[in-house]
mmCIF file of C-alpha atoms in Angstrom:
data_model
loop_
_atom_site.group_PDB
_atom_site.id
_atom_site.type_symbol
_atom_site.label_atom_id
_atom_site.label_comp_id
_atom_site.label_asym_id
_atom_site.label_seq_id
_atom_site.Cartn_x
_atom_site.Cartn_y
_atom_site.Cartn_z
ATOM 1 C CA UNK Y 206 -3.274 13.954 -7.077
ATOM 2 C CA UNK Y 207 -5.692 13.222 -10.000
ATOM 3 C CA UNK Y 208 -3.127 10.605 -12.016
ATOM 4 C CA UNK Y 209 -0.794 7.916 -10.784
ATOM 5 C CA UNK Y 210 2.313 9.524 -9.619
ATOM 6 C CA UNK Y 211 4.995 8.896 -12.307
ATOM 7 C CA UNK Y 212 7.817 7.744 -9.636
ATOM 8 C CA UNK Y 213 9.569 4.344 -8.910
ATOM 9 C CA UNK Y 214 10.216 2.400 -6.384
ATOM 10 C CA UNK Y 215 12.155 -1.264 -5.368
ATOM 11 C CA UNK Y 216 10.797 -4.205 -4.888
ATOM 12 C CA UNK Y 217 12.265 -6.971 -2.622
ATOM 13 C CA UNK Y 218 14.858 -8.032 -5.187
ATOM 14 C CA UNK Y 219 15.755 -4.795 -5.580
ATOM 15 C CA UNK Y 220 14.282 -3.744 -8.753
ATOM 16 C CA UNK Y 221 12.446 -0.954 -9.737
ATOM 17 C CA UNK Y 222 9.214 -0.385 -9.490
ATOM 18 C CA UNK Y 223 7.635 2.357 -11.920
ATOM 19 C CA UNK Y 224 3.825 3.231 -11.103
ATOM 20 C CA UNK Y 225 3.053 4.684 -13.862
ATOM 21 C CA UNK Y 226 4.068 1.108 -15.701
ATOM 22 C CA UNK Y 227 1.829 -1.565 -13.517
ATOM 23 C CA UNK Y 228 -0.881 -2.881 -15.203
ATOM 24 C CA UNK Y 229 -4.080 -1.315 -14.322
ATOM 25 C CA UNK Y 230 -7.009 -1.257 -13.140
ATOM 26 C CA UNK Y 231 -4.585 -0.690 -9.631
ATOM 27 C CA UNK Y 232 -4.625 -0.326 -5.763
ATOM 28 C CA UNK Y 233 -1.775 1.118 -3.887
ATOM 29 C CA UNK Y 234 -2.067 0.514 -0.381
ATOM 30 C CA UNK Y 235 0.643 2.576 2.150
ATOM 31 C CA UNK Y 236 0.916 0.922 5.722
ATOM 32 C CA UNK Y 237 3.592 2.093 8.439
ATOM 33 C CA UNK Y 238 5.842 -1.307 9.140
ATOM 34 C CA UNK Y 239 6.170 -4.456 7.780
ATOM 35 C CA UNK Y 240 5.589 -7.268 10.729
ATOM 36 C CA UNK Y 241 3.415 -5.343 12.946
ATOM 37 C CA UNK Y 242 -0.040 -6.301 13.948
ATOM 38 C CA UNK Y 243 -2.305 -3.866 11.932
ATOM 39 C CA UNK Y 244 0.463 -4.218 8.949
ATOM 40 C CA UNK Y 245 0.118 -8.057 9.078
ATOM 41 C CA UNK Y 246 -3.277 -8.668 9.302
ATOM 42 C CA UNK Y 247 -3.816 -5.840 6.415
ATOM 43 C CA UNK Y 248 -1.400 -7.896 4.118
ATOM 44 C CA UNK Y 249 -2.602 -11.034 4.911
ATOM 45 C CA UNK Y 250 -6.344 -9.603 3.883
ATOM 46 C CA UNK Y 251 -4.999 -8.261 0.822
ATOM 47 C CA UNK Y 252 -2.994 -11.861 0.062
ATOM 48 C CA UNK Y 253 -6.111 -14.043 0.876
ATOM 49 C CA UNK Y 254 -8.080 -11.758 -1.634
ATOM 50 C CA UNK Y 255 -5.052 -11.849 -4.329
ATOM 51 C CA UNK Y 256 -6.588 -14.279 -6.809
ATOM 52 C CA UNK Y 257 -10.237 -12.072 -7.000
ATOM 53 C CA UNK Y 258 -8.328 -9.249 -7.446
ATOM 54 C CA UNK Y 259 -6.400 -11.131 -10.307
ATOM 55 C CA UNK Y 260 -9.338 -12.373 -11.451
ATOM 56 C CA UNK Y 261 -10.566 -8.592 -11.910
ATOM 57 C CA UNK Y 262 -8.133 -7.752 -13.607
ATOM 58 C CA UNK Y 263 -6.727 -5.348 -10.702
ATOM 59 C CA UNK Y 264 -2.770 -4.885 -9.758
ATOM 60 C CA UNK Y 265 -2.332 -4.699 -5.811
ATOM 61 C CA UNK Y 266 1.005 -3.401 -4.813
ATOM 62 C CA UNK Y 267 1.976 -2.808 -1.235
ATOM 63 C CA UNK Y 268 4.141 0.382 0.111
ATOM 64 C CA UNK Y 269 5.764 1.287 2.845
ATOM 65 C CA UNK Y 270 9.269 2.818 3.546
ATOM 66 C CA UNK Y 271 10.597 -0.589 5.140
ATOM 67 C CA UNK Y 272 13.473 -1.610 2.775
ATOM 68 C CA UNK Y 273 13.163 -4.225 0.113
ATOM 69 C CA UNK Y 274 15.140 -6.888 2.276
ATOM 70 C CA UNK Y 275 12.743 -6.615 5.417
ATOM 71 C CA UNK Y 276 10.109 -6.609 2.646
ATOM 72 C CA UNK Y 277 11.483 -10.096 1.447
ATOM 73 C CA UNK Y 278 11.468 -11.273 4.998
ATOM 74 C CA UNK Y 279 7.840 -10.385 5.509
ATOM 75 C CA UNK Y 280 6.681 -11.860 2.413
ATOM 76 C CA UNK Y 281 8.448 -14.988 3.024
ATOM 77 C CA UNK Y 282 7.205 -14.976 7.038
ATOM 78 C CA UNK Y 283 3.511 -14.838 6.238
ATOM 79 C CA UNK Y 284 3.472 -16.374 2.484
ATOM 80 C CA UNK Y 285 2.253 -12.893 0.988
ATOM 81 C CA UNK Y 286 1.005 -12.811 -2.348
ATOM 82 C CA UNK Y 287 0.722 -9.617 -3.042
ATOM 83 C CA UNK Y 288 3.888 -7.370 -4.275
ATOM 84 C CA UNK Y 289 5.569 -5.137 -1.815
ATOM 85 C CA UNK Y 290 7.340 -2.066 -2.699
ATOM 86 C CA UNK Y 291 10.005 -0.103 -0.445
ATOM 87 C CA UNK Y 292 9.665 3.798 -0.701
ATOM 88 C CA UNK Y 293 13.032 4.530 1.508
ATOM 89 C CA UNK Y 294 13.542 7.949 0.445
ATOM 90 C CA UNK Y 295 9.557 8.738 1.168
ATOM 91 C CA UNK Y 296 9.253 10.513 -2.679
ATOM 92 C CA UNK Y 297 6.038 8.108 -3.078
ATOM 93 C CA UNK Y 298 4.583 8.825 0.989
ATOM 94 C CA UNK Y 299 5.026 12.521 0.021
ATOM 95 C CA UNK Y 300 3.094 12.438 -3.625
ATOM 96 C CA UNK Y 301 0.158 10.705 -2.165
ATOM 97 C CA UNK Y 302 0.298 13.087 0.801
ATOM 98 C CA UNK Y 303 0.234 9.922 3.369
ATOM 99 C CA UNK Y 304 3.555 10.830 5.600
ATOM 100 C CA UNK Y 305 1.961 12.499 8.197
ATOM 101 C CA UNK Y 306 2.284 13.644 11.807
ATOM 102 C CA UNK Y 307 0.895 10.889 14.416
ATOM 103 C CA UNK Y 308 0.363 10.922 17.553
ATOM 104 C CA UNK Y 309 0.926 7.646 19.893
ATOM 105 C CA UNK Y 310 0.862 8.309 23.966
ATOM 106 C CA UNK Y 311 0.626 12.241 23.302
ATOM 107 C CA UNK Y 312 4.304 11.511 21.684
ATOM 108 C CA UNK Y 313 3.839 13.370 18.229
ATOM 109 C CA UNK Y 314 6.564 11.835 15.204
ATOM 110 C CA UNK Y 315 6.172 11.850 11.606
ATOM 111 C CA UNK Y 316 4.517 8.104 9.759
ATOM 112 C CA UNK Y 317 2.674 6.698 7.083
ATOM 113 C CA UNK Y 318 -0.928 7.341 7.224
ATOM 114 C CA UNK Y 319 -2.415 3.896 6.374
ATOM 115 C CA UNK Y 320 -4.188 4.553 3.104
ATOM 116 C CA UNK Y 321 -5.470 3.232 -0.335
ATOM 117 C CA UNK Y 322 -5.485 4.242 -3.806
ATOM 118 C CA UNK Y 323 -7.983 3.039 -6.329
ATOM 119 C CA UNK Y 324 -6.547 3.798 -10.263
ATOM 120 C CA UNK Y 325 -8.860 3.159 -13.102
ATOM 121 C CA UNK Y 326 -7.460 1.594 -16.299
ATOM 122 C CA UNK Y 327 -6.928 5.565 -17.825
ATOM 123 C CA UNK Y 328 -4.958 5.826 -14.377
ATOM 124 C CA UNK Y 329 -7.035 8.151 -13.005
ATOM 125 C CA UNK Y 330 -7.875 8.510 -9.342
ATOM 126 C CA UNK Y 331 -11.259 6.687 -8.914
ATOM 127 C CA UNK Y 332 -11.047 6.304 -5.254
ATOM 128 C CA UNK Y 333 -9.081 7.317 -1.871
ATOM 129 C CA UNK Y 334 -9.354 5.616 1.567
ATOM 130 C CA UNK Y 335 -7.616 7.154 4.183
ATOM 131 C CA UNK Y 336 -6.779 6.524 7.526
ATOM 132 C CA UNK Y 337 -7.776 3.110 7.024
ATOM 133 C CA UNK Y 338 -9.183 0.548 9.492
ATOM 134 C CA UNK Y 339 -8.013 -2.864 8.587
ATOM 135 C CA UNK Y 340 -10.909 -5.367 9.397
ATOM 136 C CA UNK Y 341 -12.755 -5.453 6.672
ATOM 137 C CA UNK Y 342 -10.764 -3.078 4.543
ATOM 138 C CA UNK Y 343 -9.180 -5.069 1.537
ATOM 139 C CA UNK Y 344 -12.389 -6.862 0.387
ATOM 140 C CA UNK Y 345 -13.948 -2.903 0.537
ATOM 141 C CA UNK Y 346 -11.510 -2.212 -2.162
ATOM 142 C CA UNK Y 347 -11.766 -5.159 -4.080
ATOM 143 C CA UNK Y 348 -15.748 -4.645 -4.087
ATOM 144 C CA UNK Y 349 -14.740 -0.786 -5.536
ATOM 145 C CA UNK Y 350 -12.418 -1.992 -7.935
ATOM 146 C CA UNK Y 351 -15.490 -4.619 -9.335
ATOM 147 C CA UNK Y 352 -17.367 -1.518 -9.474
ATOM 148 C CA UNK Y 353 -14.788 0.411 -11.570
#
């Protein structure tokens, strides 16, 4: 994947969602479940760094397959302020390649890989994290996205 994936998705309300119509510079971020501990803290990072990333000129959107009324919960549990998105049907997980087999307890199942996307303003890929580790992740991107 060179380009952001022309698909759409809903938002909370129910709306859609087209990538290829967000304002860019932008960062997609995929992360398993809403309101679990990695998933939480990862949001809230992304939330506490929403107004630099504004101020950059970047568009953050959030993605998981959760649906868009457990995103609307989640957003309204921790005061997020950055925009979820629900990929239900996985289209999105499968274009950026992040629904993936994982292992927990030798147990093997199929989940979203917790990664980032990095689009420059021709929406071109600039930058891909994968497999993410949350502490100290968000403000990582932010720094890239500065960078351009």
């Amino acid at each position: 994947m060179d380009t952001i994936p022309d698909l759409t998705l809903v938002d909370p309300n129910g709306a859609p969602v087209k990538l290829t119509a967000l304002p860019r510079p932008l960062v997609v971020y995929f992360y398993p479940k809403d309101d679990t501990s990695g998933c939480t803290r990862e949001a809230q990072d992304f939330s506490a760094l929403a107004g630099d990333f504004a101020g950059a000129g970047v568009t953050v959107l959030g993605v998981s397959k959760d649906s868009p009324k457990r995103h609307a919960n989640f957003i309204a549990k921790y005061d997020l302020k950055v925009p979820l998105a629900s990929d239900e049907d996985g289209a999105a997980c499968e274009a950026f390649g992040v629904w993936v087999e994982k292992s927990l307890y030798g147990r093997k199942y199929m989940g979203i890989e917790r990664a980032t996307f990095l689009f420059g303003k021709d929406g071109k890929l600039v930058r891909a994290w994968r497999k993410v580790k949350v502490p100290g992740h968000a403000a990582a991107v932010l720094e890239a996205a500065r960078e351009g």
